[in-house]
Coordinates of C-alpha atoms in Angstrom, one line a residue:
Chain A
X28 CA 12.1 -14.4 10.7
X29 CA 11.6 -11.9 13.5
X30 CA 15.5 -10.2 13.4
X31 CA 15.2 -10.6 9.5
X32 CA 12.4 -8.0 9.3
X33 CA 13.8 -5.7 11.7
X34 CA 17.0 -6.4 9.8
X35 CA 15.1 -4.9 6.9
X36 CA 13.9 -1.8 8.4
X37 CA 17.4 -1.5 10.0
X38 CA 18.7 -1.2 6.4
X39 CA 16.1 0.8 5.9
X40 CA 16.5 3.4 7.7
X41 CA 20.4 3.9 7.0
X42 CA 19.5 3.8 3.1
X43 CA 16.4 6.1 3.0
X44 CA 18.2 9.4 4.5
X45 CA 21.4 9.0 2.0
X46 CA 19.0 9.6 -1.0
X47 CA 17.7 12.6 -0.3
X48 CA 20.7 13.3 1.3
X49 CA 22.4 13.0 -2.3
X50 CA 20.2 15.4 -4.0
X51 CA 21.0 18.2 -1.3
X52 CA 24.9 17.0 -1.6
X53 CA 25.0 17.6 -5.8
X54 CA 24.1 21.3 -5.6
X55 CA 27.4 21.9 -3.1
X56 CA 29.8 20.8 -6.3
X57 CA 27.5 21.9 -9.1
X58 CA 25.5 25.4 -8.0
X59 CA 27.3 28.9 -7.5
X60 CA 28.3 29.7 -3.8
X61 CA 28.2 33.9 -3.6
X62 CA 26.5 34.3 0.1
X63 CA 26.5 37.9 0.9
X64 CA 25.1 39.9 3.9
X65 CA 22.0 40.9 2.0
X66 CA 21.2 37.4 0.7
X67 CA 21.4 36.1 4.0
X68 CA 19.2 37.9 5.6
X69 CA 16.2 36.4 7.3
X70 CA 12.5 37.2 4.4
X71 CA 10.2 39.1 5.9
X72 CA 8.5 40.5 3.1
X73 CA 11.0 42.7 2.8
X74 CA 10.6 44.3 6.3
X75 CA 13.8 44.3 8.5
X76 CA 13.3 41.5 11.2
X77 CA 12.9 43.0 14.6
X78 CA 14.1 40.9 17.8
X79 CA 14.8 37.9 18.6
X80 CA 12.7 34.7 16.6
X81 CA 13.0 32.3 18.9
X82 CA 10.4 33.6 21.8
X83 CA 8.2 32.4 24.5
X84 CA 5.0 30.8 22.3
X85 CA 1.7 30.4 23.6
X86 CA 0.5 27.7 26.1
X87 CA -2.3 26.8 24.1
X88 CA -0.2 24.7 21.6
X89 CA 1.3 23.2 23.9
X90 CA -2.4 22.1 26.1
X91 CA -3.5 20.7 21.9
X92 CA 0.3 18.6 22.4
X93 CA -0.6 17.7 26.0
X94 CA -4.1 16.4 25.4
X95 CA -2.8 15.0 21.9
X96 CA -0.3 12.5 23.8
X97 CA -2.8 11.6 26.1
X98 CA -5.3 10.2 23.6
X99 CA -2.4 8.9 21.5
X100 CA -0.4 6.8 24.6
X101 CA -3.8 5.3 25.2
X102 CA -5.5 4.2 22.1
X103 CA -1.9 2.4 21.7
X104 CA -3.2 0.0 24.0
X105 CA -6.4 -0.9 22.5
X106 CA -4.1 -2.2 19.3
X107 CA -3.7 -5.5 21.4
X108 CA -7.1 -5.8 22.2
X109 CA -7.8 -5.2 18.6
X110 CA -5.3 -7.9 17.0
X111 CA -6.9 -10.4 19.7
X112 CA -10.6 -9.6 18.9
X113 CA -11.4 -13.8 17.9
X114 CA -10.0 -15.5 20.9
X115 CA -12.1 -12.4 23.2
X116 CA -15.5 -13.2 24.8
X117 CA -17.7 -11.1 24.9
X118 CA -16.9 -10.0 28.2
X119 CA -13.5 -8.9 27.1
X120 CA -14.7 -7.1 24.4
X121 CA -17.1 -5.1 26.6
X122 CA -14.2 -4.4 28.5
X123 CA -12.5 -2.8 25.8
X124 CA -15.6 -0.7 25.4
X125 CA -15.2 0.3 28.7
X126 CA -11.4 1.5 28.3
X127 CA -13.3 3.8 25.2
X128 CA -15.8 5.0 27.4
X129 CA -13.4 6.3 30.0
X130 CA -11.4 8.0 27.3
X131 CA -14.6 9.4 25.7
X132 CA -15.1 10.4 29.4
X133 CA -11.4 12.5 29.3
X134 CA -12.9 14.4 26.1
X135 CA -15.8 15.5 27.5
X136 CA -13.7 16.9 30.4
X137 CA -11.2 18.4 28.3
X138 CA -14.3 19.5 26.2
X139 CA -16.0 21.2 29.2
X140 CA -12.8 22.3 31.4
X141 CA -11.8 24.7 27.6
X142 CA -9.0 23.2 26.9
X143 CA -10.8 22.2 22.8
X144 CA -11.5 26.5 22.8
X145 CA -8.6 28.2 20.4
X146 CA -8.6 31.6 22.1
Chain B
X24 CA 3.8 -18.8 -7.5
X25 CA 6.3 -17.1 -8.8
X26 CA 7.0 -13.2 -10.1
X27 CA 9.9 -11.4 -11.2
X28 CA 11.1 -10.4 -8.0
X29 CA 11.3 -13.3 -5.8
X30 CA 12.6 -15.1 -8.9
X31 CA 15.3 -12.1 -9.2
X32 CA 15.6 -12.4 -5.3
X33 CA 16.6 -16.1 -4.9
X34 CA 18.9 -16.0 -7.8
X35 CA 20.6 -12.9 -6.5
X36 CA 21.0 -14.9 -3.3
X37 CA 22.6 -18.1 -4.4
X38 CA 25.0 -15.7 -6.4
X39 CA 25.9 -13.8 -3.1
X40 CA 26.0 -17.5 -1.0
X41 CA 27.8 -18.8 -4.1
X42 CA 30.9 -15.8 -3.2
X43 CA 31.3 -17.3 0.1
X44 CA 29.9 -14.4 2.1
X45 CA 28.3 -15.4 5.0
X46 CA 24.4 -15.6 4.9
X47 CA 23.6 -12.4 7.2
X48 CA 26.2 -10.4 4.6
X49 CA 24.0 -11.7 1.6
X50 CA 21.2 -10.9 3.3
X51 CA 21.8 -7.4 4.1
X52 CA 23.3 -6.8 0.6
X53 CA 20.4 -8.3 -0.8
X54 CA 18.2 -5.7 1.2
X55 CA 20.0 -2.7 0.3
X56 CA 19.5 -3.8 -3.2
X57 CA 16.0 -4.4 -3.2
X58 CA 15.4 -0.8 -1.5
X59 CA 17.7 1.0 -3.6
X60 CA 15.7 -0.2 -6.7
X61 CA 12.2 0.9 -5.1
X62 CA 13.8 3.9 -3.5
X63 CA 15.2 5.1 -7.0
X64 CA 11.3 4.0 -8.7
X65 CA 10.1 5.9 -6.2
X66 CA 11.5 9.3 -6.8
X67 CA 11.6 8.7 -10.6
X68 CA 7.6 8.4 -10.2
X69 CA 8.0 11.3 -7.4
X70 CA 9.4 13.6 -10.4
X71 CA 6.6 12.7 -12.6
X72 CA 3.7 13.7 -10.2
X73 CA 4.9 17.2 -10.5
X74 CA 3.5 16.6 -13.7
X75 CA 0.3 15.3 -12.9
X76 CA 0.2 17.8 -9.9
X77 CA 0.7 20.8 -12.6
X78 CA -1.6 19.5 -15.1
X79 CA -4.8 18.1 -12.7
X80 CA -4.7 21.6 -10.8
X81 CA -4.8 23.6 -14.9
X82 CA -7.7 21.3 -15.5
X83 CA -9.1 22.0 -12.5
X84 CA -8.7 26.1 -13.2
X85 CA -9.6 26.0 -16.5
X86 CA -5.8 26.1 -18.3
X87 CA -4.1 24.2 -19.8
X88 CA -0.8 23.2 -17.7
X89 CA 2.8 22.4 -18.9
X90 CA 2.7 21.8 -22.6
X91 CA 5.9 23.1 -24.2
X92 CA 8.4 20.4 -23.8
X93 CA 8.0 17.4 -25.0
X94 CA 4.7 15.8 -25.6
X95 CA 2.2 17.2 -23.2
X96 CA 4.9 18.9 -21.5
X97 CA 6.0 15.5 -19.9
X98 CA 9.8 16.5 -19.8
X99 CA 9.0 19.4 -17.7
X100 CA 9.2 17.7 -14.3
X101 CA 13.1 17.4 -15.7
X102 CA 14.1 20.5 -16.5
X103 CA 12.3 21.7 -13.0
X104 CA 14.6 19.3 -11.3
X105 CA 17.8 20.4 -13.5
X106 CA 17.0 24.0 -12.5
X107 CA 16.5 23.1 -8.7
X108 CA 20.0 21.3 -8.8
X109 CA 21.5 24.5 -10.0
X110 CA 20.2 26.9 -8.1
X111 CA 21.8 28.7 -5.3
X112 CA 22.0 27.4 -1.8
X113 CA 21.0 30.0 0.8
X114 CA 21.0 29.8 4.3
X115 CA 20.1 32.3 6.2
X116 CA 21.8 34.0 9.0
X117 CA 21.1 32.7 12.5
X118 CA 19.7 29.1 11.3
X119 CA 20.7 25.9 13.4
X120 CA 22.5 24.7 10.7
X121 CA 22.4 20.7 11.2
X122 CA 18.3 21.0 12.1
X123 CA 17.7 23.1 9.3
X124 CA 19.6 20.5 6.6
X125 CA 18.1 17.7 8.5
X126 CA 14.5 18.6 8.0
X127 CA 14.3 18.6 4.1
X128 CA 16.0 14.8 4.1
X129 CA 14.2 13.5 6.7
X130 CA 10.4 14.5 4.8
X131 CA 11.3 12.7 1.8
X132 CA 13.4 9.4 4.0
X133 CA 10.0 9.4 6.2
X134 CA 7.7 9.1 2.9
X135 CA 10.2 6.7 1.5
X136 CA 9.9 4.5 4.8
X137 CA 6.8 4.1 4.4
X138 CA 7.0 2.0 1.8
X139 CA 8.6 -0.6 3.5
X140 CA 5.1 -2.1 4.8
X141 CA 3.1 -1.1 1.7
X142 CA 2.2 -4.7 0.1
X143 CA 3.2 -4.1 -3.7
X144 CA 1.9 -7.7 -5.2
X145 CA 1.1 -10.8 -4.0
X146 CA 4.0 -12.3 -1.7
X147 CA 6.2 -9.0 -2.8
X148 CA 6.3 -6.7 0.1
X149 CA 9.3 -4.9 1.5
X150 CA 8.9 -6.4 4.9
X151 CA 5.9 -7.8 6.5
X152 CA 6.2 -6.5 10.0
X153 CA 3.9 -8.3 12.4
X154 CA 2.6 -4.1 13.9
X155 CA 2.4 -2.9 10.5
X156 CA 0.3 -0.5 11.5
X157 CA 2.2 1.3 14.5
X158 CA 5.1 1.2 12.6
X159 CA 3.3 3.4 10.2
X160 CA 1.8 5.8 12.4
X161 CA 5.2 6.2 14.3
X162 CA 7.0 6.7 10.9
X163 CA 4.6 9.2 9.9
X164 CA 4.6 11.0 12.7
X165 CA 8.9 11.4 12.0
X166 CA 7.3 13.6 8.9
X167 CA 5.4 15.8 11.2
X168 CA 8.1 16.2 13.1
X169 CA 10.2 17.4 10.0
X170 CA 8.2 20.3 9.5
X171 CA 8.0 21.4 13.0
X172 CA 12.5 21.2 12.8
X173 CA 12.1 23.5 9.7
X174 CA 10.0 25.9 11.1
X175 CA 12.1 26.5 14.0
X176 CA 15.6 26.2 12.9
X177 CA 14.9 28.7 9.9
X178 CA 15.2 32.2 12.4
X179 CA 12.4 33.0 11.0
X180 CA 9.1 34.6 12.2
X181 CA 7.0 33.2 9.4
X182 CA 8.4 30.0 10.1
X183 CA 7.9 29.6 13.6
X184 CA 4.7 30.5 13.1
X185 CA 4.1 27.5 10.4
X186 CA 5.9 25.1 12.6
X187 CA 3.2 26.2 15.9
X188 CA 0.7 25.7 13.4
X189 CA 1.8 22.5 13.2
X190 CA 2.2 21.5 16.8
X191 CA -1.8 22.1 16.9
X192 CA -3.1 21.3 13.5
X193 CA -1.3 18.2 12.4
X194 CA -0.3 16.5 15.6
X195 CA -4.3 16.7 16.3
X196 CA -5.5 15.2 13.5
X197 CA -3.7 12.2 13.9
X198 CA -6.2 11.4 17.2
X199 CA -8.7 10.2 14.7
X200 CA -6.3 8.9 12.3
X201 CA -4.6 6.4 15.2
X202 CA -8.8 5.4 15.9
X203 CA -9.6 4.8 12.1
X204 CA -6.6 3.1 11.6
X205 CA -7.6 0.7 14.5
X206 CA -11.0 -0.4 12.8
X207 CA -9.2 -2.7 9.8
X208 CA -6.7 -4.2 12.4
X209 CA -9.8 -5.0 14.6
X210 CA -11.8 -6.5 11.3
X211 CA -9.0 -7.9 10.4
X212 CA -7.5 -9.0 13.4
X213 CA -4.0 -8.5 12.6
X214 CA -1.6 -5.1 12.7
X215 CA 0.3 -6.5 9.7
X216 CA -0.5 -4.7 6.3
X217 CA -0.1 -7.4 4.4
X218 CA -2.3 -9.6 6.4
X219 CA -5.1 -6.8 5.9
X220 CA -4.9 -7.4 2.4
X221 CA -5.4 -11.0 2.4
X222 CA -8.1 -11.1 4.4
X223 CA -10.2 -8.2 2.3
X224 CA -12.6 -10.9 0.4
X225 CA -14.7 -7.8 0.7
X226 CA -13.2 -4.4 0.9
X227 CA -13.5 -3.6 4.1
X228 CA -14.7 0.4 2.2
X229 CA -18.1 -1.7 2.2
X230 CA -17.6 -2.8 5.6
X231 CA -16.3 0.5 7.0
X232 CA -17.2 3.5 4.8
X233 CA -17.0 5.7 7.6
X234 CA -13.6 4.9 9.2
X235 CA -12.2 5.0 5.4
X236 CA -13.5 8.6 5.3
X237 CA -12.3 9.8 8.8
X238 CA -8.7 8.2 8.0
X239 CA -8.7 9.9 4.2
X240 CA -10.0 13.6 6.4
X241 CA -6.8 13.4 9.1
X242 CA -4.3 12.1 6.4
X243 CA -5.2 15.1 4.1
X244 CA -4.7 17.5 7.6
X245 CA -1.1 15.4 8.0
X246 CA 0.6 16.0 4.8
X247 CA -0.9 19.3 4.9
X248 CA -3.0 20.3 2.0
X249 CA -5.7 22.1 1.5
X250 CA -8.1 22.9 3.1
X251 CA -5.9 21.9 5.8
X252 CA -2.9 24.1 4.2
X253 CA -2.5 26.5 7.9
X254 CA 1.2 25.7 7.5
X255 CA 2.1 26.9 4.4
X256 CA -0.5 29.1 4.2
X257 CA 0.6 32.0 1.4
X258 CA -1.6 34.3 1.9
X259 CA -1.1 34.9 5.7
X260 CA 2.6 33.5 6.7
X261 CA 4.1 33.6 3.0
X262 CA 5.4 29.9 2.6
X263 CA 4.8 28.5 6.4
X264 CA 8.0 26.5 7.6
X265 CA 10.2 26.3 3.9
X266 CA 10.0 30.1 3.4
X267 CA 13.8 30.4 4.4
X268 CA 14.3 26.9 2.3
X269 CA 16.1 27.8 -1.7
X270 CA 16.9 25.6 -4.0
X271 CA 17.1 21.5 -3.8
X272 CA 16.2 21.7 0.1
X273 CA 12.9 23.4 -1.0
X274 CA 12.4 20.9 -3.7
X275 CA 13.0 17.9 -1.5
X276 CA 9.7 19.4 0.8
X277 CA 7.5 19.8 -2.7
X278 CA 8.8 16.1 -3.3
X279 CA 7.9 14.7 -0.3
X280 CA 4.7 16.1 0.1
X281 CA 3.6 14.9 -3.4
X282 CA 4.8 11.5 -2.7
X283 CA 3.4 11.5 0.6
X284 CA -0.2 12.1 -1.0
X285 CA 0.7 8.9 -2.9
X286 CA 1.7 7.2 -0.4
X287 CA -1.6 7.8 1.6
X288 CA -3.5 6.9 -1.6
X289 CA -1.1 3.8 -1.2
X290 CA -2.5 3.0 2.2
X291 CA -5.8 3.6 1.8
X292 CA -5.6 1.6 -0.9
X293 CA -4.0 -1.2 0.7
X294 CA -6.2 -1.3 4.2
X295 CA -9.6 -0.2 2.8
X296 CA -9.8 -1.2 -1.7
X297 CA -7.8 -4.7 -1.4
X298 CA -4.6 -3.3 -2.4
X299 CA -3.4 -5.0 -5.1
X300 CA -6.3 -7.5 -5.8
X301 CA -7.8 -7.5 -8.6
X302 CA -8.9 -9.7 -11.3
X303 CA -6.0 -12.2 -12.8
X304 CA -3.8 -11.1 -10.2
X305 CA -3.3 -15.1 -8.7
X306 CA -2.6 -16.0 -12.3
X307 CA -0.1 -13.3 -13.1
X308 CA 1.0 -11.1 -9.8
X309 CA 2.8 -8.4 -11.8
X310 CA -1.0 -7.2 -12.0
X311 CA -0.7 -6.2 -8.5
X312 CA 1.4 -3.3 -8.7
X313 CA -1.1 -2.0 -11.4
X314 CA -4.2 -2.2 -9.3
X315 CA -2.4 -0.7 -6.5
X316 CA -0.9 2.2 -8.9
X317 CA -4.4 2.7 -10.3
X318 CA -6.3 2.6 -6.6
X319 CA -3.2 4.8 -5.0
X320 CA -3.5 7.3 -8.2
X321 CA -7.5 7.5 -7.7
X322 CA -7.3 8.1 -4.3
X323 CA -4.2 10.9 -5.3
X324 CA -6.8 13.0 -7.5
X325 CA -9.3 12.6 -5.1
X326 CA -7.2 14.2 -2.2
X327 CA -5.7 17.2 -5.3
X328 CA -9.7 17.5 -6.1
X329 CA -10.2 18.3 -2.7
X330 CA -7.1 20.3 -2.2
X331 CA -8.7 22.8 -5.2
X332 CA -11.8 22.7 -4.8
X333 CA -12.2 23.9 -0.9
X334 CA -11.0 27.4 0.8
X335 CA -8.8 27.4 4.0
X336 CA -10.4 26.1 6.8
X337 CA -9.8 29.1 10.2
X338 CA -7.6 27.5 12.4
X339 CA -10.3 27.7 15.7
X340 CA -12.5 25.2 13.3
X341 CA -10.0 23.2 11.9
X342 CA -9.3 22.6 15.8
X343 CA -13.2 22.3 16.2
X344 CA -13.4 19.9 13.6
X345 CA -11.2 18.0 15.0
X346 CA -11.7 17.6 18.7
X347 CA -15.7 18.1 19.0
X348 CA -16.4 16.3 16.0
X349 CA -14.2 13.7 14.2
X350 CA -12.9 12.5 17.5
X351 CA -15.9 11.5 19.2
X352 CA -17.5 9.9 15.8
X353 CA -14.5 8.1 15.4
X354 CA -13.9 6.3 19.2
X355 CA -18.4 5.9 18.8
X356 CA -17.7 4.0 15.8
X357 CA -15.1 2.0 17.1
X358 CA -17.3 0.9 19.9
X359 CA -20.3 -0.1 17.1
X360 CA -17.7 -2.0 15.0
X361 CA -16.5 -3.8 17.3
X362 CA -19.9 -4.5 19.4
X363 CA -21.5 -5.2 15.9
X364 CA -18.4 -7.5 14.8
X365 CA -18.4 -9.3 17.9
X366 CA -22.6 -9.5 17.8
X367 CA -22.7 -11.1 14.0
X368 CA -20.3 -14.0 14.7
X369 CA -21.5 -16.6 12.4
X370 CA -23.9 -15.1 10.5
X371 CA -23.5 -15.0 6.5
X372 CA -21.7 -12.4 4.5
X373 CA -24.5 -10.9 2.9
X374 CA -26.0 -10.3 6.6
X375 CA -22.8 -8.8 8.1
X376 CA -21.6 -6.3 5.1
X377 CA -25.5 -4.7 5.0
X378 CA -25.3 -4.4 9.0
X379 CA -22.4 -2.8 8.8
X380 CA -22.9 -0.5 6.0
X381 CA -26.3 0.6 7.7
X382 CA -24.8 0.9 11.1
X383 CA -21.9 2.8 9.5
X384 CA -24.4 5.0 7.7
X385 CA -26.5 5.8 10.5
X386 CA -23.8 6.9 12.9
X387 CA -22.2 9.1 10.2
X388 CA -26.1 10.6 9.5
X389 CA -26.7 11.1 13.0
X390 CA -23.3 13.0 13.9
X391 CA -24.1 15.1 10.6
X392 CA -27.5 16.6 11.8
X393 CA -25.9 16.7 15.2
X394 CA -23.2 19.2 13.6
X395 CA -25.6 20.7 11.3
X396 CA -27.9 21.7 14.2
X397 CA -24.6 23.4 15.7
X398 CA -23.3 25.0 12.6
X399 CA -27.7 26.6 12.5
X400 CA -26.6 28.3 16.2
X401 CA -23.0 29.5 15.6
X402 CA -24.3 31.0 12.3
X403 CA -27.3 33.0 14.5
X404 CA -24.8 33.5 17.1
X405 CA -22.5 35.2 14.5
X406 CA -25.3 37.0 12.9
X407 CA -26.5 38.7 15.7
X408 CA -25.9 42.3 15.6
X409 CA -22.2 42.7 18.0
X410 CA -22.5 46.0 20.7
X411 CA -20.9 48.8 19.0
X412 CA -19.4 51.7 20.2
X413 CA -21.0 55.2 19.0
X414 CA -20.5 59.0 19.7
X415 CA -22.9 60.4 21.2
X416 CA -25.5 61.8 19.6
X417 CA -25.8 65.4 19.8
X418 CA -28.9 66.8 20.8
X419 CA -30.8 68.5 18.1
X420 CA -31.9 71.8 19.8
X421 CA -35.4 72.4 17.9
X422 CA -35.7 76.0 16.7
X423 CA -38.7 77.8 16.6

């Protein structure tokens, strides 16, 4: 039953990309094909581009990723504790609270150490 | 029992046992079937809500949309795709070529995967995975991921811009979006979606109003939309991450984000409105996939009501928005749910949908005046007169 579903998702998966796929695939045989220099060149607004595109970016986006996978890694683990909720006592569940509380904890710090501040 | 489609199913399978193929052979035939029929319904629904897209947003404006061809201009969606199919293929100069073909195909495949979770009727799903859930979030996430590939592959300022954008707007949101999702597992103690469905004798919108409104608010900022439209914004970085895209390409990112508004009203529909219950629907299940059209499509012009009636949110308060406000409201309400849930064990119905409903109510009140008392500083803080720079005045010599 188990390798049946994943079966399905497996089939899935190959199936779903060919579609779209297709539709990018029928434009090849069927559109015109006249690149030139001019046509090629990169929009911006009708500006020439100046330098390179692909630059050093900002460490802000990547502290919002950082803090992101945090919070995402560890709310994973309360899925479990979720599915589980009618066999917990209420001990357990207070534990799970407890898990929250420390992560609510990791906001705040994040909140007060600036990280949250778009500068 | 029965429907159409397991009937269809079981027939098709003694045919393929009856060849003499081996029963893992019929069974992965029999797969690629079945998703090649709901893949192809898909995008033939997909072409149609361009349609409903272009003539809900003329109502909304006042106009009158696409009318010209054919009744009510329903053949328009056709000739748009016709034109796309024709139209030149540009790449531009400089572009990582397999990154930048792989990001239109993999927006739409990622919508499309989607569906294989989504409960369409009774006992009719494409697979009922036991973590339903995280397989949806992971899958989704694929589609954020899309974007971010076309924004950088393009060479393109405008679209590296888009695709930072991205990296801060719509992996944030989906903090809150993991937490709401988390609150119908834990009612109903199970991560499969189909499982959430059956056990829905009251729609858990009654039971958790607040997370249903938190996951609707981060799925809106996932796909994109306004207000939440920072990635695409026109007005500031011309198209976002397709501005380099012509063609097919850019009509496969259109696509996929109208079908991924569907598919969100889908899933909302599914873990918070009973997905495809409804009245008759034991009797005859074909029912189902009309209550869950109807529910999806309700919650689709909800989410395109939004999407033209609000401005663009700044980016420094989208982020605000996020992390100060819907974050913290969501993990509290996860705690009262679950405190609450664990609290009313054995008590009636009646008793446990009005607790929750208040408790839901009061925690969403209480973070509102808490963000309204905010907004009444930043607002004086703003309105304070800023230090500005003058000349000097010159000194008026008196004359006598």
């Amino acid at each position: 039953m188990q390798t049946e579903q994943w079966l399905y998702i497996g089939v899935f998966l190959v199936l779903a990309p060919l579609l779209p796929a297709a539709a990018i695939l029928i434009p090849r045989l069927i559109a015109p094909r006249k690149p030139n220099k001019i046509k090629q060149d990169t929009y911006e607004c009708g500006m020439e581009t100046v330098g390179e595109t692909w630059i050093q970016f900002r460490v802000q986006y990547y502290i919002f990723a950082l803090v992101f996978l945090i919070f995402d890694v560890e709310l994973v683990f309360l899925y479990p504790w979720a599915v589980a909720f009618d066999v917990l006592p209420m001990f357990a569940v207070l534990e799970g609270v407890l898990f929250v509380a420390i992560l609510i904890a990791g906001l705040v710090y994040a909140w007060r150490k600036g990280a949250l501040e778009w500068r | 029992m029965s429907d159409p489609v397991t009937i269809i199913a079981n027939w098709l399978e003694g045919l393929l046992l009856g060849w003499g193929l081996s029963p893992l052979l019929a069974t992965i035939i029999l797969n690629a079937i079945g998703i090649l029929v709901m893949a192809a319904l898909l995008l033939v629904l997909d072409i149609f809500l361009v349609w409903v897209e272009r003539k809900v947003v003329a109502r909304f404006q006042d106009r009158l949309g696409p009318n010209r061809l054919g009744p009510y201009g329903l053949i328009q969606p056709i000739a748009d795709v016709i034109k796309l199919l024709i139209k030149e293929d540009i790449t531009p100069r400089g572009a990582d070529r397999l990154v930048y073909n792989l990001a239109p195909i993999l927006t739409l495949a990622t919508v499309l995967l989607l569906w294989a979770v989504i409960p369409i009727m009774p006992n009719v799903v494409g697979t009922d995975l036991n973590v339903g859930i995280l397989y949806l979030v992971a899958v989704g996430a694929i589609a954020t991921l899309a974007i971010i590939m076309a924004g950088w592959s393009s060479n393109n300022k405008y679209a590296l811009l888009g695709a930072f954008r991205t990296v801060a707007q719509m992996i944030s949101y989906e903090v809150p979006m993991v937490i709401a999702l988390l609150i119908p597992v834990l009612l109903a103690r199970s991560m499969g979606v189909s499982d959430i469905v059956y056990s829905q004798e009251v729609w858990y919108i009654l039971v958790a109003p607040a997370a249903a409104l938190i996951f609707l608010i981060s799925s809106i900022a996932e796909i994109g939309r306004a207000p939440f439209d920072l990635v695409e914004a026109e007005s500031e970085i011309v198209a976002g991450f397709h501005i380099e895209y012509t063609g097919m390409k850019f009509g496969l990112f259109y696509a996929g984000e109208l079908l991924h508004a569907l598919t969100i009203g889908a899933l909302f529909a599914a873990l918070f409105l009973g997905g495809w219950s409804g009245p008759g629907v034991q009797a005859v299940p074909v029912l189902g996939v009309f209550y869950l059209l109807i529910k999806a499509f309700f919650i689709y012009w909800v989410i395109m009501w939004i999407k033209y009636s609000l401005p663009r949110i700044r980016i420094d308060h989208m982020l605000n928005f996020n992390w100060k406000f819907l974050t913290p409201l969501a993990l509290v309400l996860l705690l009262a749910t679950a405190i609450a849930d664990k609290a009313l064990e054995g008590s009636t119905t009646v008793v446990y949908i009005l607790v929750m409903l208040g408790l839901n109510i009061v925690l969403v009140l209480g973070a509102l005046a808490l963000a309204r008392g905010y907004a009444s500083k930043e607002r004086q803080r703003v309105g304070e007169p800023k230090p500005v720079a003058r000349p000097p005045q010159p000194t008026v010599i008196e004359q006598s």
